[in-house]
mmCIF file of N, CA and C in Angstrom:
data_model
loop_
_atom_site.group_PDB
_atom_site.id
_atom_site.type_symbol
_atom_site.label_atom_id
_atom_site.label_comp_id
_atom_site.label_asym_id
_atom_site.label_seq_id
_atom_site.Cartn_x
_atom_site.Cartn_y
_atom_site.Cartn_z
ATOM 1 N N UNK A 1025 271.833 62.559 341.685
ATOM 2 C CA UNK A 1025 270.825 63.001 342.673
ATOM 3 C C UNK A 1025 271.281 62.529 344.049
ATOM 4 N N UNK A 1026 271.090 63.346 344.971
ATOM 5 C CA UNK A 1026 271.453 62.875 346.316
ATOM 6 C C UNK A 1026 270.264 62.217 346.984
ATOM 7 N N UNK A 1027 270.494 61.678 348.150
ATOM 8 C CA UNK A 1027 269.457 60.850 348.866
ATOM 9 C C UNK A 1027 268.201 61.652 349.173
ATOM 10 N N UNK A 1028 268.353 62.882 349.558
ATOM 11 C CA UNK A 1028 267.209 63.696 349.907
ATOM 12 C C UNK A 1028 266.249 63.950 348.722
ATOM 13 N N UNK A 1029 266.852 64.229 347.583
ATOM 14 C CA UNK A 1029 266.023 64.438 346.375
ATOM 15 C C UNK A 1029 265.332 63.140 345.922
ATOM 16 N N UNK A 1030 265.951 62.001 346.055
ATOM 17 C CA UNK A 1030 265.281 60.736 345.682
ATOM 18 C C UNK A 1030 264.147 60.496 346.659
ATOM 19 N N UNK A 1031 264.292 60.723 347.932
ATOM 20 C CA UNK A 1031 263.224 60.499 348.919
ATOM 21 C C UNK A 1031 262.050 61.430 348.624
ATOM 22 N N UNK A 1032 262.350 62.711 348.298
ATOM 23 C CA UNK A 1032 261.274 63.680 348.003
ATOM 24 C C UNK A 1032 260.537 63.220 346.710
ATOM 25 N N UNK A 1033 261.251 62.782 345.702
ATOM 26 C CA UNK A 1033 260.671 62.353 344.475
ATOM 27 C C UNK A 1033 259.751 61.112 344.753
ATOM 28 N N UNK A 1034 260.229 60.174 345.527
ATOM 29 C CA UNK A 1034 259.446 58.960 345.872
ATOM 30 C C UNK A 1034 258.187 59.363 346.665
ATOM 31 N N UNK A 1035 258.306 60.280 347.608
ATOM 32 C CA UNK A 1035 257.156 60.729 348.368
ATOM 33 C C UNK A 1035 256.158 61.410 347.457
ATOM 34 N N UNK A 1036 256.601 62.222 346.517
ATOM 35 C CA UNK A 1036 255.743 62.908 345.619
ATOM 36 C C UNK A 1036 254.991 61.856 344.721
ATOM 37 N N UNK A 1037 255.659 60.910 344.264
ATOM 38 C CA UNK A 1037 255.027 59.870 343.442
ATOM 39 C C UNK A 1037 254.005 59.088 344.211
ATOM 40 N N UNK A 1038 254.315 58.688 345.410
ATOM 41 C CA UNK A 1038 253.375 57.959 346.254
ATOM 42 C C UNK A 1038 252.118 58.762 346.592
ATOM 43 N N UNK A 1039 252.317 60.011 346.943
ATOM 44 C CA UNK A 1039 251.177 60.865 347.264
ATOM 45 C C UNK A 1039 250.303 61.094 346.009
ATOM 46 N N UNK A 1040 250.894 61.287 344.872
ATOM 47 C CA UNK A 1040 250.209 61.529 343.632
ATOM 48 C C UNK A 1040 249.347 60.326 343.253
ATOM 49 N N UNK A 1041 249.911 59.124 343.387
ATOM 50 C CA UNK A 1041 249.146 57.882 343.128
ATOM 51 C C UNK A 1041 248.070 57.726 344.141
ATOM 52 N N UNK A 1042 248.251 58.048 345.368
ATOM 53 C CA UNK A 1042 247.221 57.954 346.391
ATOM 54 C C UNK A 1042 246.074 58.877 346.119
ATOM 55 N N UNK A 1043 246.383 60.106 345.738
ATOM 56 C CA UNK A 1043 245.297 61.067 345.469
ATOM 57 C C UNK A 1043 244.554 60.676 344.239
ATOM 58 N N UNK A 1044 245.184 60.234 343.162
ATOM 59 C CA UNK A 1044 244.517 59.844 341.927
ATOM 60 C C UNK A 1044 243.636 58.577 342.166
ATOM 61 N N UNK A 1045 244.066 57.707 343.065
ATOM 62 C CA UNK A 1045 243.224 56.471 343.267
ATOM 63 C C UNK A 1045 242.048 56.767 344.060
ATOM 64 N N UNK A 1046 242.002 57.923 344.810
ATOM 65 C CA UNK A 1046 240.795 58.252 345.577
ATOM 66 C C UNK A 1046 239.645 58.807 344.682
ATOM 67 N N UNK A 1047 239.999 59.209 343.457
ATOM 68 C CA UNK A 1047 239.073 59.849 342.594
ATOM 69 C C UNK A 1047 238.283 58.822 341.686
ATOM 70 N N UNK A 1048 238.527 57.548 341.829
ATOM 71 C CA UNK A 1048 237.878 56.533 341.020
ATOM 72 C C UNK A 1048 236.397 56.472 341.361
ATOM 73 N N UNK A 1049 235.551 56.264 340.407
ATOM 74 C CA UNK A 1049 234.120 56.178 340.629
ATOM 75 C C UNK A 1049 233.800 54.767 341.159
ATOM 76 N N UNK A 1050 232.694 54.690 341.910
ATOM 77 C CA UNK A 1050 232.360 53.415 342.581
ATOM 78 C C UNK A 1050 231.060 52.829 341.895
ATOM 79 N N UNK A 1051 230.919 52.966 340.572
ATOM 80 C CA UNK A 1051 229.744 52.415 339.924
ATOM 81 C C UNK A 1051 229.625 50.949 340.086
ATOM 82 N N UNK A 1052 230.706 50.245 340.043
ATOM 83 C CA UNK A 1052 230.757 48.812 340.165
ATOM 84 C C UNK A 1052 230.213 48.377 341.554
ATOM 85 N N UNK A 1053 230.581 49.077 342.581
ATOM 86 C CA UNK A 1053 230.117 48.688 343.903
ATOM 87 C C UNK A 1053 228.610 48.923 344.072
ATOM 88 N N UNK A 1054 228.097 49.871 343.403
ATOM 89 C CA UNK A 1054 226.652 50.176 343.484
ATOM 90 C C UNK A 1054 225.905 49.019 342.833
ATOM 91 N N UNK A 1055 226.374 48.523 341.673
ATOM 92 C CA UNK A 1055 225.723 47.439 341.012
ATOM 93 C C UNK A 1055 225.694 46.183 341.900
ATOM 94 N N UNK A 1056 226.779 45.862 342.588
ATOM 95 C CA UNK A 1056 226.893 44.697 343.383
ATOM 96 C C UNK A 1056 225.911 44.847 344.583
ATOM 97 N N UNK A 1057 225.879 46.055 345.173
ATOM 98 C CA UNK A 1057 224.990 46.273 346.319
ATOM 99 C C UNK A 1057 223.528 46.091 345.967
ATOM 100 N N UNK A 1058 223.142 46.448 344.739
ATOM 101 C CA UNK A 1058 221.750 46.341 344.337
ATOM 102 C C UNK A 1058 221.293 44.879 344.153
ATOM 103 N N UNK A 1059 222.214 44.049 343.664
ATOM 104 C CA UNK A 1059 221.903 42.681 343.383
ATOM 105 C C UNK A 1059 222.172 41.693 344.485
ATOM 106 N N UNK A 1060 222.958 42.142 345.452
ATOM 107 C CA UNK A 1060 223.316 41.239 346.543
ATOM 108 C C UNK A 1060 222.162 41.087 347.525
ATOM 109 N N UNK A 1061 221.872 39.846 347.884
ATOM 110 C CA UNK A 1061 220.758 39.570 348.777
ATOM 111 C C UNK A 1061 221.312 39.677 350.212
ATOM 112 N N UNK A 1062 220.531 40.158 351.068
ATOM 113 C CA UNK A 1062 220.922 40.296 352.527
ATOM 114 C C UNK A 1062 220.415 39.058 353.221
ATOM 115 N N UNK A 1063 221.344 38.346 353.862
ATOM 116 C CA UNK A 1063 220.958 37.132 354.603
ATOM 117 C C UNK A 1063 220.217 37.543 355.889
ATOM 118 N N UNK A 1064 219.301 36.690 356.331
ATOM 119 C CA UNK A 1064 218.561 36.973 357.496
ATOM 120 C C UNK A 1064 217.549 35.866 357.782
ATOM 121 N N UNK A 1065 216.640 36.144 358.669
ATOM 122 C CA UNK A 1065 215.653 35.165 359.087
ATOM 123 C C UNK A 1065 214.338 35.568 358.403
ATOM 124 N N UNK A 1066 213.677 34.679 357.737
ATOM 125 C CA UNK A 1066 212.374 34.909 357.177
ATOM 126 C C UNK A 1066 211.347 34.499 358.213
ATOM 127 N N UNK A 1067 210.701 35.495 358.769
ATOM 128 C CA UNK A 1067 209.763 35.254 359.864
ATOM 129 C C UNK A 1067 208.530 34.464 359.471
ATOM 130 N N UNK A 1068 208.167 34.525 358.157
ATOM 131 C CA UNK A 1068 207.038 33.807 357.684
ATOM 132 C C UNK A 1068 207.268 32.252 357.710
ATOM 133 N N UNK A 1069 208.520 31.817 357.671
ATOM 134 C CA UNK A 1069 208.823 30.456 357.650
ATOM 135 C C UNK A 1069 208.949 29.827 359.035
ATOM 136 N N UNK A 1070 208.880 30.640 360.067
ATOM 137 C CA UNK A 1070 209.028 30.123 361.452
ATOM 138 C C UNK A 1070 207.721 29.468 361.920
ATOM 139 N N UNK A 1071 207.842 28.392 362.671
ATOM 140 C CA UNK A 1071 206.731 27.679 363.248
ATOM 141 C C UNK A 1071 206.631 28.111 364.711
ATOM 142 N N UNK A 1072 205.781 29.130 364.921
ATOM 143 C CA UNK A 1072 205.721 29.641 366.330
ATOM 144 C C UNK A 1072 204.884 28.736 367.260
ATOM 145 N N UNK A 1073 204.291 27.683 366.714
ATOM 146 C CA UNK A 1073 203.553 26.783 367.609
ATOM 147 C C UNK A 1073 204.498 25.890 368.360
ATOM 148 N N UNK A 1074 205.747 25.775 367.945
ATOM 149 C CA UNK A 1074 206.767 24.898 368.579
ATOM 150 C C UNK A 1074 207.499 25.714 369.614
ATOM 151 N N UNK A 1075 207.728 25.131 370.752
ATOM 152 C CA UNK A 1075 208.455 25.767 371.821
ATOM 153 C C UNK A 1075 209.962 25.829 371.470
ATOM 154 N N UNK A 1076 210.600 26.997 371.380
ATOM 155 C CA UNK A 1076 211.989 27.041 370.930
ATOM 156 C C UNK A 1076 212.934 26.433 371.932
ATOM 157 N N UNK A 1077 212.526 26.251 373.213
ATOM 158 C CA UNK A 1077 213.365 25.647 374.210
ATOM 159 C C UNK A 1077 213.376 24.085 374.000
ATOM 160 N N UNK A 1078 212.307 23.593 373.402
ATOM 161 C CA UNK A 1078 212.248 22.134 373.218
ATOM 162 C C UNK A 1078 212.834 21.732 371.864
ATOM 163 N N UNK A 1079 212.519 22.460 370.801
ATOM 164 C CA UNK A 1079 212.993 22.034 369.453
ATOM 165 C C UNK A 1079 213.240 23.307 368.604
ATOM 166 N N UNK A 1080 214.434 23.914 368.828
ATOM 167 C CA UNK A 1080 214.706 25.120 368.145
ATOM 168 C C UNK A 1080 214.829 25.022 366.668
ATOM 169 N N UNK A 1081 215.283 23.912 366.183
ATOM 170 C CA UNK A 1081 215.411 23.684 364.726
ATOM 171 C C UNK A 1081 214.070 23.823 364.033
ATOM 172 N N UNK A 1082 213.101 23.096 364.530
ATOM 173 C CA UNK A 1082 211.703 23.173 363.948
ATOM 174 C C UNK A 1082 211.078 24.507 364.205
ATOM 175 N N UNK A 1083 211.343 25.127 365.282
ATOM 176 C CA UNK A 1083 210.835 26.472 365.525
ATOM 177 C C UNK A 1083 211.261 27.459 364.460
ATOM 178 N N UNK A 1084 212.599 27.441 364.139
ATOM 179 C CA UNK A 1084 213.127 28.416 363.175
ATOM 180 C C UNK A 1084 212.805 28.014 361.672
ATOM 181 N N UNK A 1085 212.883 26.704 361.373
ATOM 182 C CA UNK A 1085 212.760 26.264 359.994
ATOM 183 C C UNK A 1085 211.338 25.856 359.624
ATOM 184 N N UNK A 1086 210.451 25.762 360.560
ATOM 185 C CA UNK A 1086 209.084 25.409 360.276
ATOM 186 C C UNK A 1086 208.923 23.894 360.101
ATOM 187 N N UNK A 1087 207.807 23.508 359.455
ATOM 188 C CA UNK A 1087 207.557 22.050 359.292
ATOM 189 C C UNK A 1087 208.249 21.501 358.104
#
């Protein structure tokens, strides 16, 4: 085989693998997304009676 045929064969193999890998189902990702908790701020735990400029830690975390 000459160099051009080897390059074409390699390109064909790489493209075939790329196309086949795109067809995989993402069921596993859906399961992870459903059970994963989203981090954030719980507004019910905030102590709004505290001035955030004076004591931000207690303002955000409550008593």
